[in-house]
mmCIF file with all atom_site columns, C-alpha atoms and ligand atoms in Angstrom:
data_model
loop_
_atom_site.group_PDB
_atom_site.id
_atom_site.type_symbol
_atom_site.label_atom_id
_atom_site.label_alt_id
_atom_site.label_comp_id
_atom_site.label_asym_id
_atom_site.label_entity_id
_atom_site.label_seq_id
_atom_site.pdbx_PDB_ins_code
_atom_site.Cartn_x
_atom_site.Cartn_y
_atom_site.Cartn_z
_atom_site.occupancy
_atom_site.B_iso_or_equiv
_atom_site.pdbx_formal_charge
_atom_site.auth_seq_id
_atom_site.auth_comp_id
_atom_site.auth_asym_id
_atom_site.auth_atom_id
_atom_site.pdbx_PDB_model_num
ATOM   1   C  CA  . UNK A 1 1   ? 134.256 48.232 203.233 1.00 65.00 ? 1   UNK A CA  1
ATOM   2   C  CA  . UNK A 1 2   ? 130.869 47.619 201.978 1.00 77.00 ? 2   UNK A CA  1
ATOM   3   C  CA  . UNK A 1 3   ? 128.190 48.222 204.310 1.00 87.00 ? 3   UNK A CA  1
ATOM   4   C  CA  . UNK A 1 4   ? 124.430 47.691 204.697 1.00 89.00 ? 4   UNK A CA  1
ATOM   5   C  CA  . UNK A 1 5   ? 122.931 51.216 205.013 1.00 93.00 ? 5   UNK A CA  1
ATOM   6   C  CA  . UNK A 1 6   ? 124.237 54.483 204.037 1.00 92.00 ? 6   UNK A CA  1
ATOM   7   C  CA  . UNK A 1 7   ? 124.242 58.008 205.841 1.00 93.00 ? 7   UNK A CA  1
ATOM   8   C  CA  . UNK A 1 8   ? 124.689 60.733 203.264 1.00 93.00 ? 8   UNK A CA  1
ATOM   9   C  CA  . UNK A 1 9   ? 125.747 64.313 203.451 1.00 91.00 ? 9   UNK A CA  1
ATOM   10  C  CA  . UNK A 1 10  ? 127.177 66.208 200.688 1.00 79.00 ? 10  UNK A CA  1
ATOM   11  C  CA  . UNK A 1 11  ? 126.479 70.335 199.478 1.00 78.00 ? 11  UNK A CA  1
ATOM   12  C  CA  . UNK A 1 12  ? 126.502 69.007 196.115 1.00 79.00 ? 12  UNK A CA  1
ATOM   13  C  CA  . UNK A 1 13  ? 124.334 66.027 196.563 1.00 75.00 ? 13  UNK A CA  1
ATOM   14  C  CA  . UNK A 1 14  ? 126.991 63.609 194.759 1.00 82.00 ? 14  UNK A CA  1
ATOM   15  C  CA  . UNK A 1 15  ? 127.371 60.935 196.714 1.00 84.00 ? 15  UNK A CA  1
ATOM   16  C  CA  . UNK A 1 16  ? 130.895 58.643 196.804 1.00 86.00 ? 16  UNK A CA  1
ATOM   17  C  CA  . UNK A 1 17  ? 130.213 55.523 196.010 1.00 86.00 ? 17  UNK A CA  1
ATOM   18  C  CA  . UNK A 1 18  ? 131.786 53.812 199.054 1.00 87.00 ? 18  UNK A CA  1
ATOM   19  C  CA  . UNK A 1 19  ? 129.365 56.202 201.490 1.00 89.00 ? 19  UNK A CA  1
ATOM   20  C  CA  . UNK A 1 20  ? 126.429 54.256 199.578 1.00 91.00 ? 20  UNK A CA  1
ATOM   21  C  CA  . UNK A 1 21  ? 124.651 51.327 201.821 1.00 92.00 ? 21  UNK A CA  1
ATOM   22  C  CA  . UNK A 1 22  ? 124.079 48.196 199.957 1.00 90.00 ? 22  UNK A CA  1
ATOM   23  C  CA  . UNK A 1 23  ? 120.243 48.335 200.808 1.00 91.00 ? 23  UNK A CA  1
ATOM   24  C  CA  . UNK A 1 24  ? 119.694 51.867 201.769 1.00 95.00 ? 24  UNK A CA  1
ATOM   25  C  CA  . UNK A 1 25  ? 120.558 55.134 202.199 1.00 96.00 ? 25  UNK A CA  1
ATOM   26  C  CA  . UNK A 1 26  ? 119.338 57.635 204.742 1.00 97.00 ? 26  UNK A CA  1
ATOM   27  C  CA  . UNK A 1 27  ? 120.165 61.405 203.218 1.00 96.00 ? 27  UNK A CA  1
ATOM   28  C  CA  . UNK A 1 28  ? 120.300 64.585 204.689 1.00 96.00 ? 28  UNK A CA  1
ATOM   29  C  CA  . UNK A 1 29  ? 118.643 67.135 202.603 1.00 95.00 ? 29  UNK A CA  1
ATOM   30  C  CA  . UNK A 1 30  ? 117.853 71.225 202.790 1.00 95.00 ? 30  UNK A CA  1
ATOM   31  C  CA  . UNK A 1 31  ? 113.819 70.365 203.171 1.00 96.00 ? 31  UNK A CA  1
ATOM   32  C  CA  . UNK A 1 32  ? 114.403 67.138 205.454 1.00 96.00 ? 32  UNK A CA  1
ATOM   33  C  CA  . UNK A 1 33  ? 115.673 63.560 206.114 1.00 97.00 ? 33  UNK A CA  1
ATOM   34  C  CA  . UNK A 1 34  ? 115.435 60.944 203.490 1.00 97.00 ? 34  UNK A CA  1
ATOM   35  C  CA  . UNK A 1 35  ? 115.191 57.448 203.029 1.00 97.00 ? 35  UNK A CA  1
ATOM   36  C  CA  . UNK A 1 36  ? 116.087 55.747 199.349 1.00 96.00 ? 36  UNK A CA  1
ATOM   37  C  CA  . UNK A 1 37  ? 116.167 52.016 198.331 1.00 96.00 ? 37  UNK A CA  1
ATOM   38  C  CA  . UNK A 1 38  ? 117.164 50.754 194.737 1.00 95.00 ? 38  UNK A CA  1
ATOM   39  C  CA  . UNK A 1 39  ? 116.297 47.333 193.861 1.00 95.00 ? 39  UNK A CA  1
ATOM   40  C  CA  . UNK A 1 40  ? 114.912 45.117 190.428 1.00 96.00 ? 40  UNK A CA  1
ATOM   41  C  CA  . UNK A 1 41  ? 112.200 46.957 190.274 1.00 98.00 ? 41  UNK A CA  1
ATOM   42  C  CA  . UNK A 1 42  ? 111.734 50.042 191.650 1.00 98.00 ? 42  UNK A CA  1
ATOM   43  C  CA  . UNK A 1 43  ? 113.604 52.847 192.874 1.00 97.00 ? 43  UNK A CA  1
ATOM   44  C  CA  . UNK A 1 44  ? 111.896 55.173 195.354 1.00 98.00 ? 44  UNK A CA  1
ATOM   45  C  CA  . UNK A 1 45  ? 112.654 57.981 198.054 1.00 97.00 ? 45  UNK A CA  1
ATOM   46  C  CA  . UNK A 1 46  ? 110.598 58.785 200.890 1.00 97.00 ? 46  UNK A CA  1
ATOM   47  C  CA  . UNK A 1 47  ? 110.753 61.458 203.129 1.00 97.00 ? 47  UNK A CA  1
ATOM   48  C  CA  . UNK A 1 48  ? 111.236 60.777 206.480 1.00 97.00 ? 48  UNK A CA  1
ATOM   49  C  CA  . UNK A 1 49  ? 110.772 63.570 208.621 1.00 97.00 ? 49  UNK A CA  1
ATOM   50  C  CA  . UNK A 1 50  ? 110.372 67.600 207.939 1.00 97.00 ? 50  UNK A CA  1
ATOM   51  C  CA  . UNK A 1 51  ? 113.539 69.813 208.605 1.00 96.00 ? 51  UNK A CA  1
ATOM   52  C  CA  . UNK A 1 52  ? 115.045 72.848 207.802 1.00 97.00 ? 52  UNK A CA  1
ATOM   53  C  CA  . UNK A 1 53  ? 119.122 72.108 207.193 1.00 95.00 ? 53  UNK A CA  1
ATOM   54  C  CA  . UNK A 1 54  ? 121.047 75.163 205.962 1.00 95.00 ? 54  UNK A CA  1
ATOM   55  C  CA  . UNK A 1 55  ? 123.534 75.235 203.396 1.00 93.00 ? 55  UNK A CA  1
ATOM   56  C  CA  . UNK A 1 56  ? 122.325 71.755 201.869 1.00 93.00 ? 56  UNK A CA  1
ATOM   57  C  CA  . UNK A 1 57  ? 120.720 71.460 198.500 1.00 93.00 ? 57  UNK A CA  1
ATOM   58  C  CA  . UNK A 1 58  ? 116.897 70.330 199.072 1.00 94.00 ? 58  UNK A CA  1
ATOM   59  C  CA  . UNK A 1 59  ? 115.861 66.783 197.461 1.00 94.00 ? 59  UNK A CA  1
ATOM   60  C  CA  . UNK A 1 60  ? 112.344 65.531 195.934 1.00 94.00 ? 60  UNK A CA  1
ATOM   61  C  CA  . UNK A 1 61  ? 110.582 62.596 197.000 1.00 95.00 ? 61  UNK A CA  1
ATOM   62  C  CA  . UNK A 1 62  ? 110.394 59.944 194.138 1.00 96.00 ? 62  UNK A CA  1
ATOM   63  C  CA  . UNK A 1 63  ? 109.276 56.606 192.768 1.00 98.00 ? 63  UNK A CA  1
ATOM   64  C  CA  . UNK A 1 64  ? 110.162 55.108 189.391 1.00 98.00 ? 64  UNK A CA  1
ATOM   65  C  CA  . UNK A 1 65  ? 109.100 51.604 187.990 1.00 98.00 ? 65  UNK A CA  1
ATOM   66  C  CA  . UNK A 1 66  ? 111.692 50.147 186.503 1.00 98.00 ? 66  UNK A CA  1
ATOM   67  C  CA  . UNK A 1 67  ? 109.655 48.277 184.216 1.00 98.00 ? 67  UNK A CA  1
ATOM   68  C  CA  . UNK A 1 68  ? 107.441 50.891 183.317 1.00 98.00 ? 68  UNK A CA  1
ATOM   69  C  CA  . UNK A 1 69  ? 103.773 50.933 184.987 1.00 98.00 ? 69  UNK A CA  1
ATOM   70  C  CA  . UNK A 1 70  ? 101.783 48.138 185.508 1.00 98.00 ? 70  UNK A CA  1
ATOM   71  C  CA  . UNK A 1 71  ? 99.014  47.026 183.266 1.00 98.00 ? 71  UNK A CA  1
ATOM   72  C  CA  . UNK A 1 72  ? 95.488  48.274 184.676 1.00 98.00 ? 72  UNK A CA  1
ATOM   73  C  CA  . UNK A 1 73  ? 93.690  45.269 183.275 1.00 97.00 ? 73  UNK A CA  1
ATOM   74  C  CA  . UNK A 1 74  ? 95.592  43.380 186.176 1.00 98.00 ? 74  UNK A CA  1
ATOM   75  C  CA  . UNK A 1 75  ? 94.043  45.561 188.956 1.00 98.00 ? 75  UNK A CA  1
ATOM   76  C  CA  . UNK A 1 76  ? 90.706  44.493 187.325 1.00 97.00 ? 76  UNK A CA  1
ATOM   77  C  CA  . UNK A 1 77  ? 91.982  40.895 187.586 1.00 97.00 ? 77  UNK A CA  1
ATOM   78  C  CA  . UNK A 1 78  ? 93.064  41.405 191.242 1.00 98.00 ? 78  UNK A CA  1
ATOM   79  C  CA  . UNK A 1 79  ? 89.851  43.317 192.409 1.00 98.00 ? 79  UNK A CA  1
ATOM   80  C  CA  . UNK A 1 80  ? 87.849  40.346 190.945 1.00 97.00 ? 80  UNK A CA  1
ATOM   81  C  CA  . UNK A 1 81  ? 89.816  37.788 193.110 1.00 96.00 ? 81  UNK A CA  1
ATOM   82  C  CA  . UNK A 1 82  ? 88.716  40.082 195.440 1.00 96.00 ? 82  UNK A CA  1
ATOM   83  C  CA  . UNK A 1 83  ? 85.455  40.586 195.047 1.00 96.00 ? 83  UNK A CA  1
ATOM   84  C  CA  . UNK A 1 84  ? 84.900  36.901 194.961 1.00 95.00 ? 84  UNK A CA  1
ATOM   85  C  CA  . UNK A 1 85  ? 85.241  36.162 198.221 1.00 93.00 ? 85  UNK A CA  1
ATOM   86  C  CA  . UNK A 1 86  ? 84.314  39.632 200.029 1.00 93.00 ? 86  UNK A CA  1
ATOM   87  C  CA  . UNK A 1 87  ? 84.054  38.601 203.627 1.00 94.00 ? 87  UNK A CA  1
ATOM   88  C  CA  . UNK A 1 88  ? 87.787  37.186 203.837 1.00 94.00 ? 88  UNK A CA  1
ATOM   89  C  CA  . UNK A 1 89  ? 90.963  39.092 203.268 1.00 94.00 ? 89  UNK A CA  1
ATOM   90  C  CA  . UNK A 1 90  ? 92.974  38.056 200.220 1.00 95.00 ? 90  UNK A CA  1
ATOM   91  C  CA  . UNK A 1 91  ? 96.279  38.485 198.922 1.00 95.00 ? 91  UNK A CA  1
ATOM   92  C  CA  . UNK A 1 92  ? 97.069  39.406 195.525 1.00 96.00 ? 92  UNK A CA  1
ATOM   93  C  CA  . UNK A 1 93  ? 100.289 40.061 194.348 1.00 96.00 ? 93  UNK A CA  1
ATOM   94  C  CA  . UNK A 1 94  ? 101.667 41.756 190.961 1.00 97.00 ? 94  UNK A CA  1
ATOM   95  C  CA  . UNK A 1 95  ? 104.929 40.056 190.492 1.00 97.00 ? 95  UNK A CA  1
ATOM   96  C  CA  . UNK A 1 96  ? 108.098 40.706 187.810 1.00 97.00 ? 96  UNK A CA  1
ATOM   97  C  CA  . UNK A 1 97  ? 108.640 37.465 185.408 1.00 95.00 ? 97  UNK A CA  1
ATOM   98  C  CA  . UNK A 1 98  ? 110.147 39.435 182.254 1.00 97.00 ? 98  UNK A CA  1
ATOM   99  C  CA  . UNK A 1 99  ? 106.113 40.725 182.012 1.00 98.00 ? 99  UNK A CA  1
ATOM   100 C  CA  . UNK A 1 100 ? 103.788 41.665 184.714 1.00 98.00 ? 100 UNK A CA  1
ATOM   101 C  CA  . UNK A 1 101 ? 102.038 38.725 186.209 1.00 97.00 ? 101 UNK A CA  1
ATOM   102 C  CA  . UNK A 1 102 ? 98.924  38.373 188.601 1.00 97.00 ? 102 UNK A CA  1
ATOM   103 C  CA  . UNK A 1 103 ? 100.388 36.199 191.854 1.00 95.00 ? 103 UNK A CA  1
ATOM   104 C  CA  . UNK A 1 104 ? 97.678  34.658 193.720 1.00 94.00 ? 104 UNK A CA  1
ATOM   105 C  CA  . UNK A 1 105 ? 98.905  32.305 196.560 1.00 91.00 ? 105 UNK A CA  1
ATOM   106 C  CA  . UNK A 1 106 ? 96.971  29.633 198.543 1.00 88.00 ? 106 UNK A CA  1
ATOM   107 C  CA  . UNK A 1 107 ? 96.054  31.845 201.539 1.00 87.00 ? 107 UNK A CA  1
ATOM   108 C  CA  . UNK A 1 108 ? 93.772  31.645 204.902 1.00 85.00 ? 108 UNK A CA  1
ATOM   109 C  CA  . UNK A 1 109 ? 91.916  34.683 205.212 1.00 78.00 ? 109 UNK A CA  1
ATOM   110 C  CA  . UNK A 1 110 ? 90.105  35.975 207.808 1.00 80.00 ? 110 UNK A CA  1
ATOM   111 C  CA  . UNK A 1 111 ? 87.625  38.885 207.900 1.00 74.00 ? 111 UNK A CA  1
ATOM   112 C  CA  . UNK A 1 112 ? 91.183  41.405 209.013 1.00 76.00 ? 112 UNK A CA  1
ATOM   113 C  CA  . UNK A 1 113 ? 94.218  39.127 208.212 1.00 80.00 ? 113 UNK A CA  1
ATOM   114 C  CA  . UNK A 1 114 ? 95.479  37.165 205.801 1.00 81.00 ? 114 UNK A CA  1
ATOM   115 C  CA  . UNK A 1 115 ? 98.431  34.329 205.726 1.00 83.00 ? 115 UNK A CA  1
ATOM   116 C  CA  . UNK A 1 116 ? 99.453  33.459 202.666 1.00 83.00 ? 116 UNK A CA  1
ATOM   117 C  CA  . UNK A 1 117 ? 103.512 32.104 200.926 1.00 80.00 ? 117 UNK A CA  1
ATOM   118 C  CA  . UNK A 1 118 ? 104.952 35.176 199.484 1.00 81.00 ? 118 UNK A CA  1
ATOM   119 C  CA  . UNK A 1 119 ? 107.097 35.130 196.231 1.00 87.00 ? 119 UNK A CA  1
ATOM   120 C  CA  . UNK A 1 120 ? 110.239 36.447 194.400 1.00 90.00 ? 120 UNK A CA  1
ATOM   121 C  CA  . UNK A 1 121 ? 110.031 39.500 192.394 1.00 95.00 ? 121 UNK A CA  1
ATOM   122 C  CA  . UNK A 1 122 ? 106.375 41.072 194.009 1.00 97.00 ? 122 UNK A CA  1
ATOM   123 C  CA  . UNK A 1 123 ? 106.651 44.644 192.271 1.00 98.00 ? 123 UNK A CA  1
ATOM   124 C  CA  . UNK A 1 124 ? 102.839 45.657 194.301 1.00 98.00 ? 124 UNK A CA  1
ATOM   125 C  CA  . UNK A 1 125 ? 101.162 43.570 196.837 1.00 97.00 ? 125 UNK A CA  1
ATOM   126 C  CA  . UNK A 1 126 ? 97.868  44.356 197.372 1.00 97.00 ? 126 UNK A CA  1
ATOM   127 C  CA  . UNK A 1 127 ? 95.049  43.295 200.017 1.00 96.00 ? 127 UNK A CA  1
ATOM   128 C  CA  . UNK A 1 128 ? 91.302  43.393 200.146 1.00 96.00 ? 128 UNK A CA  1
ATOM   129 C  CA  . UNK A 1 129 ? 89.716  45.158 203.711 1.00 96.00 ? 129 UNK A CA  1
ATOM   130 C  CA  . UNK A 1 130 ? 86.566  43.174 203.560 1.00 94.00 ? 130 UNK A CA  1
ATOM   131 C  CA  . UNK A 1 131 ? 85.034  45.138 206.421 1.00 91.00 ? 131 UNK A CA  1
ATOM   132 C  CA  . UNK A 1 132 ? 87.282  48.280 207.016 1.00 91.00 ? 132 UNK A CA  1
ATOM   133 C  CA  . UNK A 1 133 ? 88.227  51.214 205.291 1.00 94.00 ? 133 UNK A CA  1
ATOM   134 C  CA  . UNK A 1 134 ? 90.788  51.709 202.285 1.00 97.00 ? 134 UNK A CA  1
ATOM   135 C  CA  . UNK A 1 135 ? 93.393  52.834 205.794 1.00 97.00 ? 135 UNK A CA  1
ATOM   136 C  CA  . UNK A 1 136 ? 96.711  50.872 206.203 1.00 97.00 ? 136 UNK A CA  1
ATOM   137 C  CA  . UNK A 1 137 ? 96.510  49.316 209.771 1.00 96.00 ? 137 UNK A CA  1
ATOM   138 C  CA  . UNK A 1 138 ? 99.092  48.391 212.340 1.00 96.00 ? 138 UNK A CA  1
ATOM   139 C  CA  . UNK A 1 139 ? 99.337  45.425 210.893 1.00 94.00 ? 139 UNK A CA  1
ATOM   140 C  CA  . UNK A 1 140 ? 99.668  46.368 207.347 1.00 96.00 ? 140 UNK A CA  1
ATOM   141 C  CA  . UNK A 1 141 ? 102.598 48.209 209.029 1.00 97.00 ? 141 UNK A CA  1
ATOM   142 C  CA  . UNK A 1 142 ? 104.633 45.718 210.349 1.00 96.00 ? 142 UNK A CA  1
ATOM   143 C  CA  . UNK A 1 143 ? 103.828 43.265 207.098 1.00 94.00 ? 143 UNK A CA  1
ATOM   144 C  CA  . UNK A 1 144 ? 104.889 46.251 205.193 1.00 96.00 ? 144 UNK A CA  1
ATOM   145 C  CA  . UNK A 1 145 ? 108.619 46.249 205.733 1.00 96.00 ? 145 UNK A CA  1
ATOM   146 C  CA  . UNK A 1 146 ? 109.978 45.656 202.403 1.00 96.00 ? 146 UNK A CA  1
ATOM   147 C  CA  . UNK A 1 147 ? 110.742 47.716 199.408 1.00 97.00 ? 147 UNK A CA  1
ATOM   148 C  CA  . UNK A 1 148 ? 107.877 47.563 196.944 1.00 98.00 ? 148 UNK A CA  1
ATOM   149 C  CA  . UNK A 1 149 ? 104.446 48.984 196.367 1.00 98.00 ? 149 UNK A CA  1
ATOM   150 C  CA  . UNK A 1 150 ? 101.781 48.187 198.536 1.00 98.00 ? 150 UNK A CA  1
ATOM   151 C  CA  . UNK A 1 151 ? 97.886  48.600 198.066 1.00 98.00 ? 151 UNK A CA  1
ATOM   152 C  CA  . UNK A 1 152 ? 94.533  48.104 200.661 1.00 98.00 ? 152 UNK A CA  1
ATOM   153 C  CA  . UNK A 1 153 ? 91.093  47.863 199.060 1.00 98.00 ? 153 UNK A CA  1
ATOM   154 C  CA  . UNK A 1 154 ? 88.233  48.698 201.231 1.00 97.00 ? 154 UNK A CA  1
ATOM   155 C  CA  . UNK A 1 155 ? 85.659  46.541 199.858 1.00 96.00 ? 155 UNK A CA  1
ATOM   156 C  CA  . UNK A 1 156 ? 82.751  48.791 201.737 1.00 93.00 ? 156 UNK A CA  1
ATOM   157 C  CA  . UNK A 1 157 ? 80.607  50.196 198.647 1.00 91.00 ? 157 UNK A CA  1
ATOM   158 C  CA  . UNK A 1 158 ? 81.756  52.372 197.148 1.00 94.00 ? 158 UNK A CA  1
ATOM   159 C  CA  . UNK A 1 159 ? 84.917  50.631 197.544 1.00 96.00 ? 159 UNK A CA  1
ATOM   160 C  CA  . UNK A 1 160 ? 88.348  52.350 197.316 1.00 97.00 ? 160 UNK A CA  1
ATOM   161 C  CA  . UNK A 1 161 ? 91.750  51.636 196.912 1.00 98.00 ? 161 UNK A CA  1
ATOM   162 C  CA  . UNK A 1 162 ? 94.698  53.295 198.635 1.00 98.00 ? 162 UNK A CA  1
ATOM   163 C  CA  . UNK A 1 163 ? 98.032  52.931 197.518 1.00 98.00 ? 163 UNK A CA  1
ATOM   164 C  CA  . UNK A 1 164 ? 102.053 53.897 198.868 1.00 98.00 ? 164 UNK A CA  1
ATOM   165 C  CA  . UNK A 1 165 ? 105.706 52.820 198.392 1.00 98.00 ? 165 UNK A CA  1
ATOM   166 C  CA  . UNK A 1 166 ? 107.521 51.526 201.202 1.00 98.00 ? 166 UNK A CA  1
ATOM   167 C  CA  . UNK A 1 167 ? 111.332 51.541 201.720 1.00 98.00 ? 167 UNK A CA  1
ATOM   168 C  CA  . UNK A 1 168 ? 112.176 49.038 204.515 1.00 97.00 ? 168 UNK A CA  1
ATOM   169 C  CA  . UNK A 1 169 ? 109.205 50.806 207.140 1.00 97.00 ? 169 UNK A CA  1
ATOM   170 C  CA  . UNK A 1 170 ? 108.657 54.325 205.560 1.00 98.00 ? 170 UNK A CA  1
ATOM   171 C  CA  . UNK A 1 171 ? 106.054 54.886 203.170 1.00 98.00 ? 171 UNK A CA  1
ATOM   172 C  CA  . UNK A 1 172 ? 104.898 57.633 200.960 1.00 97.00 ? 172 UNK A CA  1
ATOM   173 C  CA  . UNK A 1 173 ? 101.222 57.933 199.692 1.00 97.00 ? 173 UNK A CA  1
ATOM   174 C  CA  . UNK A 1 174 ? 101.182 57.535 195.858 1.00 97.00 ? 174 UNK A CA  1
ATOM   175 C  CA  . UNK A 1 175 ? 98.184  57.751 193.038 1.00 97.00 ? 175 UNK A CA  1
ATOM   176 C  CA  . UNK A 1 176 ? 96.885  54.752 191.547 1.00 97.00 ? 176 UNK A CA  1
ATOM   177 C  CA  . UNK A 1 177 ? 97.976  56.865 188.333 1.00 97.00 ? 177 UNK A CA  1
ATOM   178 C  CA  . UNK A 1 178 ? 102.056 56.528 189.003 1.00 97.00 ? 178 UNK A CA  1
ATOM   179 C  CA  . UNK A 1 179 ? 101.107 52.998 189.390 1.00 98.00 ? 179 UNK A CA  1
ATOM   180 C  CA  . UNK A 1 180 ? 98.954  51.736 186.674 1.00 98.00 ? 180 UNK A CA  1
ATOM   181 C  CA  . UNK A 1 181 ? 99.013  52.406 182.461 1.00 97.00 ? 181 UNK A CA  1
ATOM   182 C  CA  . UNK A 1 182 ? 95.685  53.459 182.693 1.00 92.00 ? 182 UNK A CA  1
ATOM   183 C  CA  . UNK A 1 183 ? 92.212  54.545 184.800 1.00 92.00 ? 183 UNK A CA  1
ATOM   184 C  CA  . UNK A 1 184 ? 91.002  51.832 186.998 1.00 95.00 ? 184 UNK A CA  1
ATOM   185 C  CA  . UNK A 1 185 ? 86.971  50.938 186.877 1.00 91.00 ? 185 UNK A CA  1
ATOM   186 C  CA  . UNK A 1 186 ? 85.509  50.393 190.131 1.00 94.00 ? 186 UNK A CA  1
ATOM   187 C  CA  . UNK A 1 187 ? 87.372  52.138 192.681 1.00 96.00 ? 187 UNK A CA  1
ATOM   188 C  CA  . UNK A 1 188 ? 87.853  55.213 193.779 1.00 96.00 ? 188 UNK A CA  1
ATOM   189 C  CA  . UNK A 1 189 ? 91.599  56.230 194.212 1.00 96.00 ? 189 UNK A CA  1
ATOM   190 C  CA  . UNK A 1 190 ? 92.054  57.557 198.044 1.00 96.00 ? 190 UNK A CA  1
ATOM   191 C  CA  . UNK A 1 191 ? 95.140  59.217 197.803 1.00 95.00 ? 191 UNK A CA  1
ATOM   192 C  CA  . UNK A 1 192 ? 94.460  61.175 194.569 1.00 94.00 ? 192 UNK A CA  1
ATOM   193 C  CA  . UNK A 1 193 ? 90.870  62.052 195.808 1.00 93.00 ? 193 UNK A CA  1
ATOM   194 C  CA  . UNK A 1 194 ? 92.780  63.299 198.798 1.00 92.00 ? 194 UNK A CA  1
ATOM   195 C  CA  . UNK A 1 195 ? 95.096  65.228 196.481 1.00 90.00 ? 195 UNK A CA  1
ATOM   196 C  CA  . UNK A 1 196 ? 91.991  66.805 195.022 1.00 90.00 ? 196 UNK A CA  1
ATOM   197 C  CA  . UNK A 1 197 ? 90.627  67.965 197.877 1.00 90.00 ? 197 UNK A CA  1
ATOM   198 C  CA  . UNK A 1 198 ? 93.788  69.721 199.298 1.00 90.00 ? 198 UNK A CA  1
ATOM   199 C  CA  . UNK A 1 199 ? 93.932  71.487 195.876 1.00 89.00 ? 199 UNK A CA  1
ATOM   200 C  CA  . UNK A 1 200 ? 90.194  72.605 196.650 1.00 88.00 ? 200 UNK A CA  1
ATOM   201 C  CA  . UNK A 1 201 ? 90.532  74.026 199.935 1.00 80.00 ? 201 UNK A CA  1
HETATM 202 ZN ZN1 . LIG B 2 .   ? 95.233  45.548 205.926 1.00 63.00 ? 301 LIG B ZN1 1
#
């Protein structure tokens, strides 16, 4: 019988098709406990916590875009929506309609929250931090739950943008660069800087 999450465990990492969940799968690796979700748009795996199992193979953390990366010139459209109205929060979505599309609801923002309609088919939503850092709070957390892409601009000069994937409540820092076609003007990019700097050290 089909069922909604799946718990996989296999030496060869070939999974049966009737272990799979319909929305998820939690898998047991060599290097640690997984979490993967499959749906129009993406697929992506997150790790969810560090272990050491013997006699598994190990398994890589991953994120494709099924339709290929998004257009940078739509960040640049986002970040302006953005920039227009600095002391609110605003919503911007980048949502799937056979191309990528900008999605910008009627929303209420605040100075740290924003209520907006969401849509079908959001591949990335993203969020301006008018007065905060580029840092995903608790309640980016719990609005977070889905499976897509998820973005917070700090809007603090010089502002930055900090991106991850989410599978249903476990995310995965990822570089604007896995994201987007090309370089994006204005921003700096948190998690690669980040990146760099481990590299350095
Ligand atoms: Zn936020």
């Amino acid at each position: 019988m089909a069922k909604l999450i799946g718990y996989l465990v296999d030496v060869k990492n070939h999974w049966r098709e009737e272990d799979k969940g319909l929305a998820y799968n939690y898998i047991l690796a060599a290097n640690g406990l997984f979490v993967e979700g499959d749906n129009k748009h993406i697929t992506a795996c997150v790790k969810v916590a560090d272990a050491t199992v013997r006699g598994l193979p190990p398994l890589q953390h991953g994120l494709a875009l099924k339709h290929g990366k998004i257009p940078a010139r739509l960040f640049d459209l986002a970040f302006s929506v953005m920039l227009a109205d600095p002391y609110h929060e605003r919503y911007v979505g980048i949502i799937w309609n056979g191309v990528y599309q900008l999605y910008v609801p009627e929303q209420d923002g605040s100075a740290a929250r924003v209520e907006y309609a969401t849509a079908e088919n959001v591949v990335l939503e993203l969020h301006s931090h008018p007065d905060m850092p580029a840092r995903f709070s608790s309640i980016d957390d719990r609005d977070e739950q889905g499976l897509k892409i998820y973005g917070v601009v700090g809007l603090k000069f010089p502002e930055v943008i900090n991106l991850r994937v989410g599978v249903y409540g476990y995310w995965m820092p990822v570089e604007c660069s896995e994201i987007f076609d090309g370089r994006l003007s204005g921003v700096i990019d948190k998690v690669e800087a980040e990146v760099a700097h481990e590299n350095e050290q």
